[in-house]
Tab-separated table of C-alpha atoms in Angstrom:
chain	number	residue	atom	x	y	z
A	1	UNK	CA	8.299	10.557	16.017
A	2	UNK	CA	5.482	11.806	13.830
A	3	UNK	CA	4.267	8.448	12.535
A	4	UNK	CA	1.861	9.942	10.015
A	5	UNK	CA	4.509	11.910	8.142
A	6	UNK	CA	6.993	9.050	8.445
A	7	UNK	CA	4.434	6.582	7.067
A	8	UNK	CA	3.743	8.858	4.107
A	9	UNK	CA	7.469	8.918	3.284
A	10	UNK	CA	7.602	5.117	3.057
A	11	UNK	CA	7.548	3.064	-0.101
A	12	UNK	CA	5.183	0.476	-1.472
A	13	UNK	CA	6.512	-3.076	-1.682
A	14	UNK	CA	7.260	-2.795	-5.404
A	15	UNK	CA	8.875	0.628	-5.068
A	16	UNK	CA	10.994	-0.549	-2.136
A	17	UNK	CA	12.344	-3.495	-4.114
A	18	UNK	CA	12.859	-1.404	-7.237
A	19	UNK	CA	14.812	1.239	-5.332
A	20	UNK	CA	16.798	-0.931	-2.937
A	21	UNK	CA	17.027	-4.414	-4.425
A	22	UNK	CA	19.368	-5.853	-7.003
A	23	UNK	CA	17.885	-8.036	-9.717
A	24	UNK	CA	18.935	-11.159	-7.794
A	25	UNK	CA	17.362	-9.838	-4.576
A	26	UNK	CA	14.159	-8.903	-6.398
A	27	UNK	CA	14.013	-12.408	-7.871
A	28	UNK	CA	14.421	-14.028	-4.425
A	29	UNK	CA	11.672	-11.829	-2.948
A	30	UNK	CA	9.439	-12.685	-5.910
A	31	UNK	CA	10.048	-16.429	-5.487
A	32	UNK	CA	9.020	-16.276	-1.820
A	33	UNK	CA	6.001	-14.103	-2.644
A	34	UNK	CA	4.809	-16.715	-5.141
A	35	UNK	CA	5.424	-19.516	-2.632
A	36	UNK	CA	3.293	-17.952	0.126
A	37	UNK	CA	0.053	-19.883	0.308
A	38	UNK	CA	-2.980	-18.919	2.317
A	39	UNK	CA	-5.625	-21.426	3.347
A	40	UNK	CA	-9.321	-20.727	2.915
A	41	UNK	CA	-9.638	-19.953	6.620
A	42	UNK	CA	-6.682	-17.567	6.457
A	43	UNK	CA	-8.185	-15.808	3.448
A	44	UNK	CA	-11.542	-15.614	5.212
A	45	UNK	CA	-9.867	-14.060	8.232
A	46	UNK	CA	-8.044	-11.435	6.157
A	47	UNK	CA	-11.234	-10.603	4.267
A	48	UNK	CA	-13.042	-10.079	7.588
A	49	UNK	CA	-10.722	-7.318	8.798
A	50	UNK	CA	-12.830	-4.298	9.685
A	51	UNK	CA	-10.401	-1.669	10.970
A	52	UNK	CA	-7.747	0.110	8.993
A	53	UNK	CA	-4.224	-0.932	9.967
A	54	UNK	CA	-1.190	1.122	9.073
A	55	UNK	CA	2.002	-0.875	9.118
A	56	UNK	CA	5.563	0.355	8.867
A	57	UNK	CA	8.181	-2.236	7.941
A	58	UNK	CA	11.860	-1.526	8.444
A	59	UNK	CA	13.725	-3.877	6.133
A	60	UNK	CA	16.706	-4.493	3.902
A	61	UNK	CA	16.400	-5.959	0.435
A	62	UNK	CA	19.679	-7.782	1.155
A	63	UNK	CA	18.372	-9.413	4.367
A	64	UNK	CA	17.474	-13.114	4.329
A	65	UNK	CA	14.928	-12.686	7.141
A	66	UNK	CA	13.263	-9.911	5.124
A	67	UNK	CA	13.280	-12.047	1.965
A	68	UNK	CA	11.446	-14.764	3.883
A	69	UNK	CA	8.924	-12.559	5.704
A	70	UNK	CA	8.124	-9.316	3.874
A	71	UNK	CA	6.479	-11.111	0.927
A	72	UNK	CA	4.081	-12.620	3.484
A	73	UNK	CA	3.010	-9.130	4.575
A	74	UNK	CA	2.422	-8.151	0.968
A	75	UNK	CA	0.212	-11.205	0.426
A	76	UNK	CA	-1.827	-10.194	3.500
A	77	UNK	CA	-2.181	-6.638	2.161
A	78	UNK	CA	-3.251	-8.021	-1.207
A	79	UNK	CA	-6.123	-9.834	0.493
A	80	UNK	CA	-7.312	-7.052	2.821
A	81	UNK	CA	-7.948	-3.456	1.846
A	82	UNK	CA	-7.689	-2.614	5.550
A	83	UNK	CA	-3.946	-3.316	5.604
A	84	UNK	CA	-1.758	-0.454	4.408
A	85	UNK	CA	1.981	-1.127	4.451
A	86	UNK	CA	4.961	1.129	3.843
A	87	UNK	CA	8.524	-0.148	3.634
A	88	UNK	CA	11.636	1.658	4.850
A	89	UNK	CA	15.242	0.750	4.143
A	90	UNK	CA	17.077	0.225	7.411
A	91	UNK	CA	20.195	2.035	6.263
A	92	UNK	CA	18.362	5.095	4.927
A	93	UNK	CA	15.966	5.515	7.867
A	94	UNK	CA	18.176	5.508	10.955
A	95	UNK	CA	15.517	7.439	12.893
A	96	UNK	CA	13.013	4.628	12.447
A	97	UNK	CA	15.730	2.056	13.072
A	98	UNK	CA	16.539	3.678	16.403
A	99	UNK	CA	12.835	3.757	17.281
A	100	UNK	CA	12.453	0.041	16.505
A	101	UNK	CA	15.679	-1.338	17.959
A	102	UNK	CA	15.291	-4.894	19.212
A	103	UNK	CA	17.593	-6.416	21.815
A	104	UNK	CA	19.919	-3.453	21.390
A	105	UNK	CA	20.283	-3.884	17.632
A	106	UNK	CA	18.880	-2.654	14.350
A	107	UNK	CA	17.233	-5.936	13.402
A	108	UNK	CA	15.090	-6.391	10.344
A	109	UNK	CA	12.386	-6.878	9.496
A	110	UNK	CA	10.908	-4.806	12.283
A	111	UNK	CA	7.202	-4.143	12.017
A	112	UNK	CA	5.329	-1.298	13.684
A	113	UNK	CA	1.523	-1.600	13.797
A	114	UNK	CA	-0.435	1.670	13.975
A	115	UNK	CA	-4.108	2.521	14.302
A	116	UNK	CA	-5.938	4.511	11.662
A	117	UNK	CA	-5.211	7.632	13.721
A	118	UNK	CA	-1.513	6.923	14.229
A	119	UNK	CA	-1.371	5.371	17.701
A	120	UNK	CA	1.139	2.561	18.239
A	121	UNK	CA	-0.622	-0.774	18.687
A	122	UNK	CA	2.329	-3.116	18.634
A	123	UNK	CA	5.632	-4.064	17.148
A	124	UNK	CA	6.964	-7.403	16.052
A	125	UNK	CA	10.033	-8.844	14.405
A	126	UNK	CA	12.766	-9.802	13.537
A	127	UNK	CA	11.864	-13.480	13.436
A	128	UNK	CA	8.862	-15.514	14.470
A	129	UNK	CA	8.973	-18.150	17.189
A	130	UNK	CA	9.031	-20.979	14.617
A	131	UNK	CA	12.098	-19.466	12.966
A	132	UNK	CA	13.866	-18.936	16.291
A	133	UNK	CA	13.144	-22.557	17.208
A	134	UNK	CA	14.596	-23.742	13.900
A	135	UNK	CA	17.710	-21.599	14.350
A	136	UNK	CA	18.169	-22.817	17.906
A	137	UNK	CA	18.095	-26.415	16.677
A	138	UNK	CA	20.713	-25.669	14.025
A	139	UNK	CA	22.776	-23.480	16.364
A	140	UNK	CA	23.565	-20.997	13.635
A	141	UNK	CA	25.123	-18.592	16.075
A	142	UNK	CA	25.786	-15.146	14.709
A	143	UNK	CA	25.315	-15.860	11.026
A	144	UNK	CA	22.399	-14.479	9.116
A	145	UNK	CA	20.726	-16.427	6.308
A	146	UNK	CA	20.834	-14.588	3.011
A	147	UNK	CA	17.643	-15.967	1.480
A	148	UNK	CA	19.564	-17.969	-1.110
A	149	UNK	CA	18.600	-21.546	-1.784
A	150	UNK	CA	15.445	-23.582	-1.888
A	151	UNK	CA	12.345	-22.321	-0.134
A	152	UNK	CA	11.423	-24.430	2.874
A	153	UNK	CA	7.652	-24.526	2.295
A	154	UNK	CA	6.777	-25.996	5.689
A	155	UNK	CA	8.757	-23.265	7.486
A	156	UNK	CA	7.223	-20.608	5.210
A	157	UNK	CA	3.763	-21.909	6.131
A	158	UNK	CA	4.583	-21.784	9.870
A	159	UNK	CA	6.002	-18.271	9.623
A	160	UNK	CA	2.990	-17.140	7.585
A	161	UNK	CA	0.625	-18.505	10.240
A	162	UNK	CA	2.554	-16.825	13.045
A	163	UNK	CA	2.575	-13.471	11.262
A	164	UNK	CA	-1.136	-13.781	10.523
A	165	UNK	CA	-1.738	-14.395	14.239
A	166	UNK	CA	0.012	-11.103	14.978
A	167	UNK	CA	-1.947	-9.237	12.289
A	168	UNK	CA	-5.144	-10.716	13.717
A	169	UNK	CA	-4.145	-9.750	17.271
A	170	UNK	CA	-3.686	-6.132	16.217
A	171	UNK	CA	-6.898	-6.182	14.176
A	172	UNK	CA	-8.846	-7.441	17.201
A	173	UNK	CA	-7.187	-4.825	19.398
A	174	UNK	CA	-8.356	-2.154	16.950
A	175	UNK	CA	-11.823	-3.680	16.521
A	176	UNK	CA	-12.400	-3.892	20.273
A	177	UNK	CA	-10.873	-0.523	21.155
A	178	UNK	CA	-13.399	1.485	23.134
A	179	UNK	CA	-11.935	4.674	21.721
A	180	UNK	CA	-12.307	3.514	18.112
A	181	UNK	CA	-15.738	1.976	18.722
A	182	UNK	CA	-16.927	5.319	20.056
A	183	UNK	CA	-15.295	7.140	17.133
A	184	UNK	CA	-17.133	4.913	14.636
A	185	UNK	CA	-20.452	4.860	16.548
A	186	UNK	CA	-20.341	1.142	17.307
């Protein structure tokens, strides 16, 4: 897959929601976005990012996991000019969905981290460890939450921290890359 051209065909957060989300879905995403809180140390970390990160997010506006995670990514991008994110609807981008299949399925959100020059650095999704632990305790089985109902702030904080760890891991990978250090004369 040509990640550069695919990335350029993606949508911004707002455009993704405008194109693919109903008013109710947009409102749920907005509520989670407003509920995401970042500590001073988390903000400091995001502000310290040095390398450009290109991030492709395969999502569905209808998906409860996306409702509860994608707004976190947008908050990160709002705090760091080094984070560039494009969103892709799972049902309209089957090629990307096939590329990012997880456990044999088209799970969302699926996140692909790329370097400034389009090399794959990592992928992550569809849920964080904290969320999987919570689901295991509740034994939800095959059902998928729809993002309706009260926001669980403590779970949102845990998921935010776990996603930030992954963003930081990729940022450090990029920062310490011998290839990129040579490219930038460091």
